[in-house]
mmCIF file of C-alpha atoms in Angstrom:
data_model
loop_
_atom_site.group_PDB
_atom_site.id
_atom_site.type_symbol
_atom_site.label_atom_id
_atom_site.label_comp_id
_atom_site.label_asym_id
_atom_site.label_seq_id
_atom_site.Cartn_x
_atom_site.Cartn_y
_atom_site.Cartn_z
ATOM 1 C CA UNK F 1 79.418 104.580 104.122
ATOM 2 C CA UNK F 2 75.954 105.150 105.397
ATOM 3 C CA UNK F 3 73.603 103.799 107.955
ATOM 4 C CA UNK F 4 71.524 105.819 110.384
ATOM 5 C CA UNK F 5 74.256 108.411 110.296
ATOM 6 C CA UNK F 6 76.505 109.489 107.467
ATOM 7 C CA UNK F 7 80.112 110.023 108.494
ATOM 8 C CA UNK F 8 82.179 112.522 106.559
ATOM 9 C CA UNK F 9 84.079 110.943 103.719
ATOM 10 C CA UNK F 10 87.791 110.944 104.534
ATOM 11 C CA UNK F 11 88.756 112.006 101.025
ATOM 12 C CA UNK F 12 87.426 114.639 98.697
ATOM 13 C CA UNK F 13 85.367 111.965 96.956
ATOM 14 C CA UNK F 14 81.760 112.818 97.551
ATOM 15 C CA UNK F 15 79.688 110.336 99.510
ATOM 16 C CA UNK F 16 76.838 108.837 97.558
ATOM 17 C CA UNK F 17 73.712 110.763 98.230
ATOM 18 C CA UNK F 18 70.194 109.458 98.680
ATOM 19 C CA UNK F 19 69.425 110.841 95.227
ATOM 20 C CA UNK F 20 71.563 108.151 93.565
ATOM 21 C CA UNK F 21 69.449 105.868 91.376
ATOM 22 C CA UNK F 22 68.759 102.555 93.138
ATOM 23 C CA UNK F 23 69.765 100.442 90.134
ATOM 24 C CA UNK F 24 71.445 97.106 90.646
ATOM 25 C CA UNK F 25 75.015 98.263 90.104
ATOM 26 C CA UNK F 26 74.862 100.939 92.722
ATOM 27 C CA UNK F 27 73.244 98.754 95.385
ATOM 28 C CA UNK F 28 75.340 99.258 98.474
ATOM 29 C CA UNK F 29 77.382 96.499 100.035
ATOM 30 C CA UNK F 30 77.178 95.565 103.673
ATOM 31 C CA UNK F 31 80.532 95.277 105.417
ATOM 32 C CA UNK F 32 81.309 94.055 108.905
ATOM 33 C CA UNK F 33 84.331 95.689 110.560
ATOM 34 C CA UNK F 34 86.205 93.714 113.203
ATOM 35 C CA UNK F 35 89.033 95.182 115.260
ATOM 36 C CA UNK F 36 92.015 92.958 115.852
ATOM 37 C CA UNK F 37 95.178 93.448 117.908
ATOM 38 C CA UNK F 38 95.560 96.641 119.897
ATOM 39 C CA UNK F 39 93.517 98.898 117.625
ATOM 40 C CA UNK F 40 90.630 100.890 119.185
ATOM 41 C CA UNK F 41 87.238 99.353 118.528
ATOM 42 C CA UNK F 42 84.594 101.018 116.380
ATOM 43 C CA UNK F 43 81.343 100.306 118.227
ATOM 44 C CA UNK F 44 79.196 100.293 115.133
ATOM 45 C CA UNK F 45 80.419 97.237 113.231
ATOM 46 C CA UNK F 46 78.060 97.071 110.280
ATOM 47 C CA UNK F 47 78.300 99.677 107.549
ATOM 48 C CA UNK F 48 77.026 99.983 104.025
ATOM 49 C CA UNK F 49 79.449 101.053 101.333
ATOM 50 C CA UNK F 50 79.325 102.102 97.713
ATOM 51 C CA UNK F 51 80.497 99.006 95.756
ATOM 52 C CA UNK F 52 83.063 100.998 93.798
ATOM 53 C CA UNK F 53 84.840 102.356 96.852
ATOM 54 C CA UNK F 54 88.399 101.103 97.251
ATOM 55 C CA UNK F 55 90.207 99.377 100.080
ATOM 56 C CA UNK F 56 92.292 102.510 100.663
ATOM 57 C CA UNK F 57 89.079 104.535 101.025
ATOM 58 C CA UNK F 58 87.996 102.213 103.856
ATOM 59 C CA UNK F 59 91.448 102.440 105.423
ATOM 60 C CA UNK F 60 91.284 106.243 105.366
ATOM 61 C CA UNK F 61 87.784 106.144 106.780
ATOM 62 C CA UNK F 62 88.851 103.987 109.754
ATOM 63 C CA UNK F 63 91.972 106.096 110.253
ATOM 64 C CA UNK F 64 89.905 109.228 110.418
ATOM 65 C CA UNK F 65 87.111 107.702 112.494
ATOM 66 C CA UNK F 66 89.597 106.550 115.137
ATOM 67 C CA UNK F 67 91.423 109.883 114.977
ATOM 68 C CA UNK F 68 94.764 108.115 114.593
ATOM 69 C CA UNK F 69 98.046 109.985 114.291
ATOM 70 C CA UNK F 70 99.283 110.635 110.785
ATOM 71 C CA UNK F 71 102.161 108.178 111.252
ATOM 72 C CA UNK F 72 99.874 105.321 112.275
ATOM 73 C CA UNK F 73 98.724 102.899 109.599
ATOM 74 C CA UNK F 74 95.605 100.813 109.193
ATOM 75 C CA UNK F 75 95.952 97.309 107.753
ATOM 76 C CA UNK F 76 92.896 95.579 106.376
ATOM 77 C CA UNK F 77 92.295 91.855 105.921
ATOM 78 C CA UNK F 78 89.532 89.868 104.285
ATOM 79 C CA UNK F 79 88.216 86.986 106.450
ATOM 80 C CA UNK F 80 91.506 86.865 108.406
ATOM 81 C CA UNK F 81 93.238 85.574 105.314
ATOM 82 C CA UNK F 82 94.794 88.116 102.958
ATOM 83 C CA UNK F 83 95.402 91.851 102.636
ATOM 84 C CA UNK F 84 93.668 93.188 99.514
ATOM 85 C CA UNK F 85 95.491 95.721 97.308
ATOM 86 C CA UNK F 86 94.714 99.359 98.222
ATOM 87 C CA UNK F 87 93.111 99.973 94.825
ATOM 88 C CA UNK F 88 90.928 96.839 94.930
ATOM 89 C CA UNK F 89 87.223 97.708 94.898
ATOM 90 C CA UNK F 90 84.779 96.459 97.527
ATOM 91 C CA UNK F 91 82.487 94.940 94.900
ATOM 92 C CA UNK F 92 85.159 92.458 93.753
ATOM 93 C CA UNK F 93 85.920 91.395 97.323
ATOM 94 C CA UNK F 94 82.258 90.989 98.135
ATOM 95 C CA UNK F 95 81.569 88.928 94.992
ATOM 96 C CA UNK F 96 84.383 86.494 95.768
ATOM 97 C CA UNK F 97 84.652 86.510 99.547
ATOM 98 C CA UNK F 98 81.314 87.731 100.898
ATOM 99 C CA UNK F 99 79.432 85.460 103.305
ATOM 100 C CA UNK F 100 75.766 85.667 104.284
ATOM 101 C CA UNK F 101 75.283 88.951 102.466
ATOM 102 C CA UNK F 102 78.235 90.606 104.175
ATOM 103 C CA UNK F 103 81.900 91.241 103.519
ATOM 104 C CA UNK F 104 83.861 90.595 106.710
ATOM 105 C CA UNK F 105 86.917 92.815 107.152
ATOM 106 C CA UNK F 106 89.459 92.878 109.966
ATOM 107 C CA UNK F 107 91.450 96.004 110.729
ATOM 108 C CA UNK F 108 94.535 96.522 112.817
ATOM 109 C CA UNK F 109 97.491 98.835 113.269
ATOM 110 C CA UNK F 110 100.148 96.198 112.676
ATOM 111 C CA UNK F 111 100.484 93.573 110.015
ATOM 112 C CA UNK F 112 98.543 90.539 111.153
ATOM 113 C CA UNK F 113 98.065 87.751 108.639
ATOM 114 C CA UNK F 114 101.253 88.113 106.586
ATOM 115 C CA UNK R 1 100.225 68.300 83.999
ATOM 116 C CA UNK R 2 103.740 67.176 83.103
ATOM 117 C CA UNK R 3 103.074 66.875 79.378
ATOM 118 C CA UNK R 4 102.016 70.508 79.214
ATOM 119 C CA UNK R 5 105.232 71.736 80.779
ATOM 120 C CA UNK R 6 106.232 73.276 77.456
ATOM 121 C CA UNK R 7 103.305 75.664 77.740
ATOM 122 C CA UNK R 8 104.500 76.767 81.179
ATOM 123 C CA UNK R 9 107.959 77.348 79.692
ATOM 124 C CA UNK R 10 106.663 79.439 76.812
ATOM 125 C CA UNK R 11 104.572 81.586 79.124
ATOM 126 C CA UNK R 12 107.560 82.010 81.445
ATOM 127 C CA UNK R 13 109.826 83.057 78.596
ATOM 128 C CA UNK R 14 107.527 85.719 77.164
ATOM 129 C CA UNK R 15 109.360 89.034 76.976
ATOM 130 C CA UNK R 16 108.691 92.614 75.992
ATOM 131 C CA UNK R 17 111.205 95.083 74.567
ATOM 132 C CA UNK R 18 110.962 98.417 76.364
ATOM 133 C CA UNK R 19 112.508 101.745 75.396
ATOM 134 C CA UNK R 20 112.771 103.937 78.514
ATOM 135 C CA UNK R 21 112.892 107.689 78.007
ATOM 136 C CA UNK R 22 113.615 110.484 80.450
ATOM 137 C CA UNK R 23 111.068 113.088 81.516
ATOM 138 C CA UNK R 24 112.432 116.180 79.750
ATOM 139 C CA UNK R 25 111.368 118.434 82.627
ATOM 140 C CA UNK R 26 113.548 116.544 85.074
ATOM 141 C CA UNK R 27 116.712 116.604 82.955
ATOM 142 C CA UNK R 28 119.604 118.936 83.681
ATOM 143 C CA UNK R 29 121.995 119.540 80.800
ATOM 144 C CA UNK R 30 122.269 117.124 77.904
ATOM 145 C CA UNK R 31 119.326 114.903 77.096
ATOM 146 C CA UNK R 32 120.272 111.239 77.645
ATOM 147 C CA UNK R 33 119.851 108.546 75.005
ATOM 148 C CA UNK R 34 116.943 106.178 75.694
ATOM 149 C CA UNK R 35 117.637 102.951 77.597
ATOM 150 C CA UNK R 36 116.537 99.663 76.015
ATOM 151 C CA UNK R 37 115.700 96.541 77.983
ATOM 152 C CA UNK R 38 114.071 93.148 77.406
ATOM 153 C CA UNK R 39 111.862 92.331 80.376
ATOM 154 C CA UNK R 40 109.779 89.339 81.384
ATOM 155 C CA UNK R 41 106.049 89.721 80.866
ATOM 156 C CA UNK R 42 105.534 88.050 84.237
ATOM 157 C CA UNK R 43 107.623 90.489 86.271
ATOM 158 C CA UNK R 44 106.841 93.913 87.710
ATOM 159 C CA UNK R 45 108.351 97.256 86.722
ATOM 160 C CA UNK R 46 110.040 97.999 90.086
ATOM 161 C CA UNK R 47 111.782 94.607 89.939
ATOM 162 C CA UNK R 48 113.448 95.063 86.568
ATOM 163 C CA UNK R 49 114.336 98.731 86.491
ATOM 164 C CA UNK R 50 117.305 99.082 88.894
ATOM 165 C CA UNK R 51 119.643 99.502 85.921
ATOM 166 C CA UNK R 52 117.293 101.954 84.210
ATOM 167 C CA UNK R 53 117.049 104.077 87.322
ATOM 168 C CA UNK R 54 120.807 104.051 87.797
ATOM 169 C CA UNK R 55 121.407 105.056 84.190
ATOM 170 C CA UNK R 56 119.068 108.063 84.287
ATOM 171 C CA UNK R 57 119.943 109.239 87.802
ATOM 172 C CA UNK R 58 123.022 111.149 86.711
ATOM 173 C CA UNK R 59 120.978 113.253 84.284
ATOM 174 C CA UNK R 60 118.351 114.154 86.889
ATOM 175 C CA UNK R 61 118.352 117.267 89.067
ATOM 176 C CA UNK R 62 119.966 116.437 92.430
ATOM 177 C CA UNK R 63 116.822 117.078 94.475
ATOM 178 C CA UNK R 64 114.878 114.433 92.508
ATOM 179 C CA UNK R 65 117.518 111.702 92.348
ATOM 180 C CA UNK R 66 116.195 109.878 95.419
ATOM 181 C CA UNK R 67 112.531 110.329 94.442
ATOM 182 C CA UNK R 68 109.935 107.578 94.107
ATOM 183 C CA UNK R 69 110.268 106.327 90.535
ATOM 184 C CA UNK R 70 107.192 105.775 88.374
ATOM 185 C CA UNK R 71 106.423 105.338 84.681
ATOM 186 C CA UNK R 72 103.900 106.437 82.116
ATOM 187 C CA UNK R 73 102.891 105.474 78.594
ATOM 188 C CA UNK R 74 101.368 108.325 76.559
ATOM 189 C CA UNK R 75 100.399 110.103 79.773
ATOM 190 C CA UNK R 76 98.868 107.037 81.458
ATOM 191 C CA UNK R 77 100.654 106.217 84.750
ATOM 192 C CA UNK R 78 101.587 102.517 84.860
ATOM 193 C CA UNK R 79 100.496 100.540 87.907
ATOM 194 C CA UNK R 80 103.612 99.270 89.625
ATOM 195 C CA UNK R 81 101.889 96.222 91.133
ATOM 196 C CA UNK R 82 100.407 94.857 87.886
ATOM 197 C CA UNK R 83 102.462 92.316 85.928
ATOM 198 C CA UNK R 84 104.204 94.031 83.004
ATOM 199 C CA UNK R 85 102.461 91.757 80.471
ATOM 200 C CA UNK R 86 99.066 92.844 81.798
ATOM 201 C CA UNK R 87 99.964 96.534 81.437
ATOM 202 C CA UNK R 88 101.302 95.982 77.934
ATOM 203 C CA UNK R 89 98.266 94.027 76.740
ATOM 204 C CA UNK R 90 95.824 96.570 78.198
ATOM 205 C CA UNK R 91 97.511 99.512 76.531
ATOM 206 C CA UNK R 92 98.253 97.505 73.352
ATOM 207 C CA UNK R 93 100.936 99.860 72.117
ATOM 208 C CA UNK R 94 101.662 99.821 68.352
ATOM 209 C CA UNK R 95 102.446 96.708 66.414
ATOM 210 C CA UNK R 96 104.618 93.912 67.730
ATOM 211 C CA UNK R 97 108.325 94.038 67.130
ATOM 212 C CA UNK R 98 108.827 97.687 67.984
ATOM 213 C CA UNK R 99 109.907 98.506 71.519
ATOM 214 C CA UNK R 100 107.339 99.845 73.948
ATOM 215 C CA UNK R 101 108.303 103.456 74.655
ATOM 216 C CA UNK R 102 107.615 104.502 78.214
ATOM 217 C CA UNK R 103 108.810 107.469 80.273
ATOM 218 C CA UNK R 104 110.545 107.213 83.633
ATOM 219 C CA UNK R 105 109.835 109.872 86.280
ATOM 220 C CA UNK R 106 111.718 110.677 89.483
ATOM 221 C CA UNK R 107 109.345 113.296 90.889
ATOM 222 C CA UNK R 108 105.647 114.185 91.241
ATOM 223 C CA UNK R 109 104.541 110.636 92.065
ATOM 224 C CA UNK R 110 100.804 110.601 91.197
ATOM 225 C CA UNK R 111 99.574 109.442 94.614
ATOM 226 C CA UNK R 112 95.926 109.853 93.580
ATOM 227 C CA UNK R 113 96.043 107.345 90.739
ATOM 228 C CA UNK R 114 98.984 105.089 91.575
ATOM 229 C CA UNK R 115 99.429 102.840 94.601
ATOM 230 C CA UNK R 116 102.918 103.351 95.963
ATOM 231 C CA UNK R 117 104.049 99.719 95.833
ATOM 232 C CA UNK R 118 107.435 100.825 94.550
ATOM 233 C CA UNK R 119 109.942 98.781 96.561
ATOM 234 C CA UNK R 120 110.801 95.089 96.377
ATOM 235 C CA UNK R 121 109.597 94.576 99.967
ATOM 236 C CA UNK R 122 106.177 96.160 99.360
ATOM 237 C CA UNK R 123 105.771 94.244 96.113
ATOM 238 C CA UNK R 124 106.685 90.999 97.820
ATOM 239 C CA UNK R 125 103.942 91.349 100.412
ATOM 240 C CA UNK R 126 101.469 92.364 97.704
ATOM 241 C CA UNK R 127 102.513 89.311 95.681
ATOM 242 C CA UNK R 128 102.045 86.972 98.649
ATOM 243 C CA UNK R 129 98.630 88.497 99.347
ATOM 244 C CA UNK R 130 97.613 87.705 95.739
ATOM 245 C CA UNK R 131 98.822 84.102 96.149
ATOM 246 C CA UNK R 132 96.796 83.770 99.348
ATOM 247 C CA UNK R 133 93.660 85.182 97.792
ATOM 248 C CA UNK R 134 94.079 82.857 94.808
ATOM 249 C CA UNK R 135 94.496 79.875 97.112
ATOM 250 C CA UNK R 136 91.396 80.857 99.084
ATOM 251 C CA UNK R 137 89.509 80.680 95.779
ATOM 252 C CA UNK R 138 91.105 77.423 94.606
ATOM 253 C CA UNK R 139 91.548 75.404 97.785
ATOM 254 C CA UNK R 140 89.893 77.417 100.582
ATOM 255 C CA UNK R 141 93.410 78.580 101.460
ATOM 256 C CA UNK R 142 94.443 75.106 102.639
ATOM 257 C CA UNK R 143 97.477 74.630 100.389
ATOM 258 C CA UNK R 144 99.178 77.965 100.946
ATOM 259 C CA UNK R 145 98.612 77.870 104.695
ATOM 260 C CA UNK R 146 100.235 74.426 104.870
ATOM 261 C CA UNK R 147 103.363 75.833 103.206
ATOM 262 C CA UNK R 148 106.331 77.147 105.116
ATOM 263 C CA UNK R 149 107.851 80.613 104.965
ATOM 264 C CA UNK R 150 110.782 79.202 103.009
ATOM 265 C CA UNK R 151 108.389 77.948 100.315
ATOM 266 C CA UNK R 152 106.919 81.431 99.979
ATOM 267 C CA UNK R 153 110.460 82.807 99.732
ATOM 268 C CA UNK R 154 111.333 80.276 97.067
ATOM 269 C CA UNK R 155 108.363 81.355 94.924
ATOM 270 C CA UNK R 156 109.335 85.003 95.223
ATOM 271 C CA UNK R 157 113.044 84.387 94.598
ATOM 272 C CA UNK R 158 112.206 82.156 91.642
ATOM 273 C CA UNK R 159 110.151 84.955 90.153
ATOM 274 C CA UNK R 160 112.562 87.829 90.728
ATOM 275 C CA UNK R 161 115.631 85.838 89.676
ATOM 276 C CA UNK R 162 113.916 84.285 86.643
ATOM 277 C CA UNK R 163 114.435 80.705 87.900
ATOM 278 C CA UNK R 164 111.735 78.597 86.294
ATOM 279 C CA UNK R 165 112.554 75.303 88.075
ATOM 280 C CA UNK R 166 112.904 76.926 91.475
ATOM 281 C CA UNK R 167 109.545 78.659 91.061
ATOM 282 C CA UNK R 168 107.620 75.699 89.667
ATOM 283 C CA UNK R 169 108.969 73.233 92.257
ATOM 284 C CA UNK R 170 106.701 75.070 94.719
ATOM 285 C CA UNK R 171 104.038 76.564 92.446
ATOM 286 C CA UNK R 172 103.157 73.067 91.216
ATOM 287 C CA UNK R 173 101.608 72.384 94.621
ATOM 288 C CA UNK R 174 99.407 75.463 94.304
ATOM 289 C CA UNK R 175 98.370 74.472 90.799
ATOM 290 C CA UNK R 176 96.963 71.052 91.602
ATOM 291 C CA UNK R 177 93.414 70.304 92.739
ATOM 292 C CA UNK R 178 93.189 69.592 96.459
ATOM 293 C CA UNK R 179 93.427 65.959 97.614
ATOM 294 C CA UNK R 180 90.953 63.816 95.673
ATOM 295 C CA UNK R 181 89.232 66.737 93.953
ATOM 296 C CA UNK R 182 89.225 66.868 90.149
ATOM 297 C CA UNK R 183 89.368 70.610 89.866
ATOM 298 C CA UNK R 184 89.719 73.840 91.797
ATOM 299 C CA UNK R 185 86.807 75.138 93.841
ATOM 300 C CA UNK R 186 86.831 78.393 91.895
ATOM 301 C CA UNK R 187 89.140 79.865 89.270
ATOM 302 C CA UNK R 188 91.161 82.916 90.390
ATOM 303 C CA UNK R 189 90.593 85.321 87.515
ATOM 304 C CA UNK R 190 90.542 89.060 86.915
ATOM 305 C CA UNK R 191 88.646 90.412 83.919
ATOM 306 C CA UNK R 192 89.718 93.602 82.167
ATOM 307 C CA UNK R 193 87.833 95.641 79.607
ATOM 308 C CA UNK R 194 89.758 97.496 76.920
ATOM 309 C CA UNK R 195 91.948 100.298 78.213
ATOM 310 C CA UNK R 196 90.532 100.306 81.701
ATOM 311 C CA UNK R 197 92.899 99.309 84.504
ATOM 312 C CA UNK R 198 90.134 98.436 86.909
ATOM 313 C CA UNK R 199 89.185 94.816 86.762
ATOM 314 C CA UNK R 200 86.216 92.709 87.703
ATOM 315 C CA UNK R 201 86.379 89.654 89.919
ATOM 316 C CA UNK R 202 83.615 87.171 90.559
ATOM 317 C CA UNK R 203 83.287 83.535 91.527
ATOM 318 C CA UNK R 204 83.914 81.396 88.466
ATOM 319 C CA UNK R 205 83.567 77.658 88.935
ATOM 320 C CA UNK R 206 85.598 75.408 86.629
ATOM 321 C CA UNK R 207 82.608 73.056 86.399
ATOM 322 C CA UNK R 208 79.057 73.515 85.160
ATOM 323 C CA UNK R 209 75.997 72.375 87.050
ATOM 324 C CA UNK R 210 76.257 68.901 85.541
ATOM 325 C CA UNK R 211 79.804 68.601 86.888
ATOM 326 C CA UNK R 212 81.460 68.879 83.470
ATOM 327 C CA UNK R 213 84.494 71.077 82.823
ATOM 328 C CA UNK R 214 83.615 74.500 81.475
ATOM 329 C CA UNK R 215 85.449 76.075 78.549
ATOM 330 C CA UNK R 216 85.794 79.656 77.343
ATOM 331 C CA UNK R 217 82.584 79.460 75.321
ATOM 332 C CA UNK R 218 80.740 78.712 78.574
ATOM 333 C CA UNK R 219 82.521 81.624 80.213
ATOM 334 C CA UNK R 220 81.438 83.933 77.383
ATOM 335 C CA UNK R 221 77.827 82.978 77.999
ATOM 336 C CA UNK R 222 78.317 83.540 81.733
ATOM 337 C CA UNK R 223 79.696 87.058 81.251
ATOM 338 C CA UNK R 224 77.211 88.138 78.581
ATOM 339 C CA UNK R 225 74.153 90.225 79.375
ATOM 340 C CA UNK R 226 71.136 91.000 77.181
ATOM 341 C CA UNK R 227 72.845 94.205 76.013
ATOM 342 C CA UNK R 228 76.455 93.152 75.934
ATOM 343 C CA UNK R 229 77.940 89.976 74.587
ATOM 344 C CA UNK R 230 81.399 88.636 75.478
ATOM 345 C CA UNK R 231 83.022 87.419 72.250
ATOM 346 C CA UNK R 232 86.681 86.795 73.047
ATOM 347 C CA UNK R 233 89.443 86.544 75.617
ATOM 348 C CA UNK R 234 93.105 87.515 75.435
ATOM 349 C CA UNK R 235 96.055 86.997 77.743
ATOM 350 C CA UNK R 236 99.855 86.909 77.346
ATOM 351 C CA UNK R 237 99.368 88.689 74.028
ATOM 352 C CA UNK R 238 97.326 85.902 72.429
ATOM 353 C CA UNK R 239 93.673 85.336 71.603
ATOM 354 C CA UNK R 240 92.408 82.171 73.232
ATOM 355 C CA UNK R 241 90.454 79.431 71.417
ATOM 356 C CA UNK R 242 86.972 79.160 72.855
ATOM 357 C CA UNK R 243 87.227 75.425 73.507
ATOM 358 C CA UNK R 244 90.035 76.007 76.061
ATOM 359 C CA UNK R 245 89.049 74.533 79.419
ATOM 360 C CA UNK R 246 89.002 76.889 82.396
ATOM 361 C CA UNK R 247 90.708 74.422 84.727
ATOM 362 C CA UNK R 248 93.551 73.861 82.252
ATOM 363 C CA UNK R 249 93.901 77.598 81.708
ATOM 364 C CA UNK R 250 94.120 78.309 85.397
ATOM 365 C CA UNK R 251 96.840 75.683 85.822
ATOM 366 C CA UNK R 252 98.884 76.733 82.809
ATOM 367 C CA UNK R 253 98.185 80.345 81.870
ATOM 368 C CA UNK R 254 97.946 82.065 85.228
ATOM 369 C CA UNK R 255 100.513 84.726 86.060
ATOM 370 C CA UNK R 256 102.919 83.932 88.932
ATOM 371 C CA UNK R 257 100.412 85.623 91.283
ATOM 372 C CA UNK R 258 98.206 82.567 90.489
ATOM 373 C CA UNK R 259 95.500 84.688 88.827
ATOM 374 C CA UNK R 260 94.397 84.521 85.223
ATOM 375 C CA UNK R 261 94.401 88.080 83.855
ATOM 376 C CA UNK R 262 91.941 88.044 80.954
ATOM 377 C CA UNK R 263 91.045 90.908 78.651
ATOM 378 C CA UNK R 264 87.436 90.500 77.558
ATOM 379 C CA UNK R 265 86.182 91.675 74.180
ATOM 380 C CA UNK R 266 82.550 92.728 74.164
ATOM 381 C CA UNK R 267 80.077 93.660 71.431
ATOM 382 C CA UNK R 268 76.818 95.512 72.016
ATOM 383 C CA UNK R 269 73.711 93.578 71.104
#
C-alpha cells in the first residue's frame, strides 16, 4: 500500500517499490477502507494496493496498523455484502465489484454481514 | 430449465476415486494400508474425510493426532476450500479410472500457502460468502438477501448430505433470472490456467452488445489478447463445445457455490 507515505508491509512480502515497471498489469488499485462496528478508525481511508495482494494481506495490514492484540481478528467485507476468501486477490475483487475507480472495503472486529 | 434437469443430475453425481496415503514421517510402527474412497466432485475435502482421518489417527504419533489435517498431491498442498472436482481437474492426475493418490498430513500445516478453512463451520461461512458474491453478480444480491436463514441452511445441508432434491429446491431460485429479466446481470465465473491455483475473475455478461446470448466462442474472443489466444474450456472433467451458451452454462454447470469454475486452454500467437 502506498500513498504519500509507505507503511511497513505486515508480512515478509516486499512492498512494491517505485522502480516497478508501470505496465498495465502492475497498475495499482485504489481501495477505500471503511470502519464498521466498534473497530478503531484509520483516518486515511484511501490507499493504493498492488493488484496481486491478497485479502489476508490487507487484513494483516489493518491489524498491524491498528496495533491490535494477537487474539483480535479483522473481518473484511466487499460493499457490505460478502466476505472474500483470504487468498482472493484484490484485482479480482476490483474487476467485479469496483465502483467509480475504487474498491470499497469494510473492516470490523466481529462478523458483520454473515 | 426443467427439461435440462438430467444435466443437473449428472453433474451432481460426478465422483472421483481417491486413494489416501499416510505421511511416512508421521507414522509410528507399522505402515497402514491406503484408504480408498469415492467422493463427490462437488464437495470439499474437509467434508468427506472424517472416516479417513479416523482410520489413520491410530497410526499417527500421539502429539499429532489432534493436528490440523491437510492433503497434498505430489508435493502440492490441496486447497481445502476449493471443490474437489476443481482441484482434480487442475492437477489432472494420470488417466481416468485409476484412483487419485493423495497424502494426508496431521502436522506442519503449511500456513503460508494454505488457508486454514479446515472445519465444517469455517467452510460453511466460506460457502455462503461465495453464494452471496455470486448472487451480487447475477441479481445484485437481491435473491439471496430475500432468502431466510433456513434456506441457506437447506442449501448447505443438501450439499453436505448429498441430497439433490433438498439442495435444488432452494438453489433453483438462485439459478433463475430476476423477475422479468431474460438472463443474469453477469455470470459468476472463475478462470483457471493450467496448474495454477490462482484464478481470474472479471465481469462477464451473458449477452453481447446487441442483446443476444453469448456462447463460449464469444467468450474465447473476449479472453484472447494479441499474444495469447483462448482455444478451449473445461469443467467437471469435460471439454465444452464452443456453441454452449453462457447463460445456460451458468444455470446448469455451476458448482454448488454458484460459480462456474472453468479451466482455460491458451495458445501463443
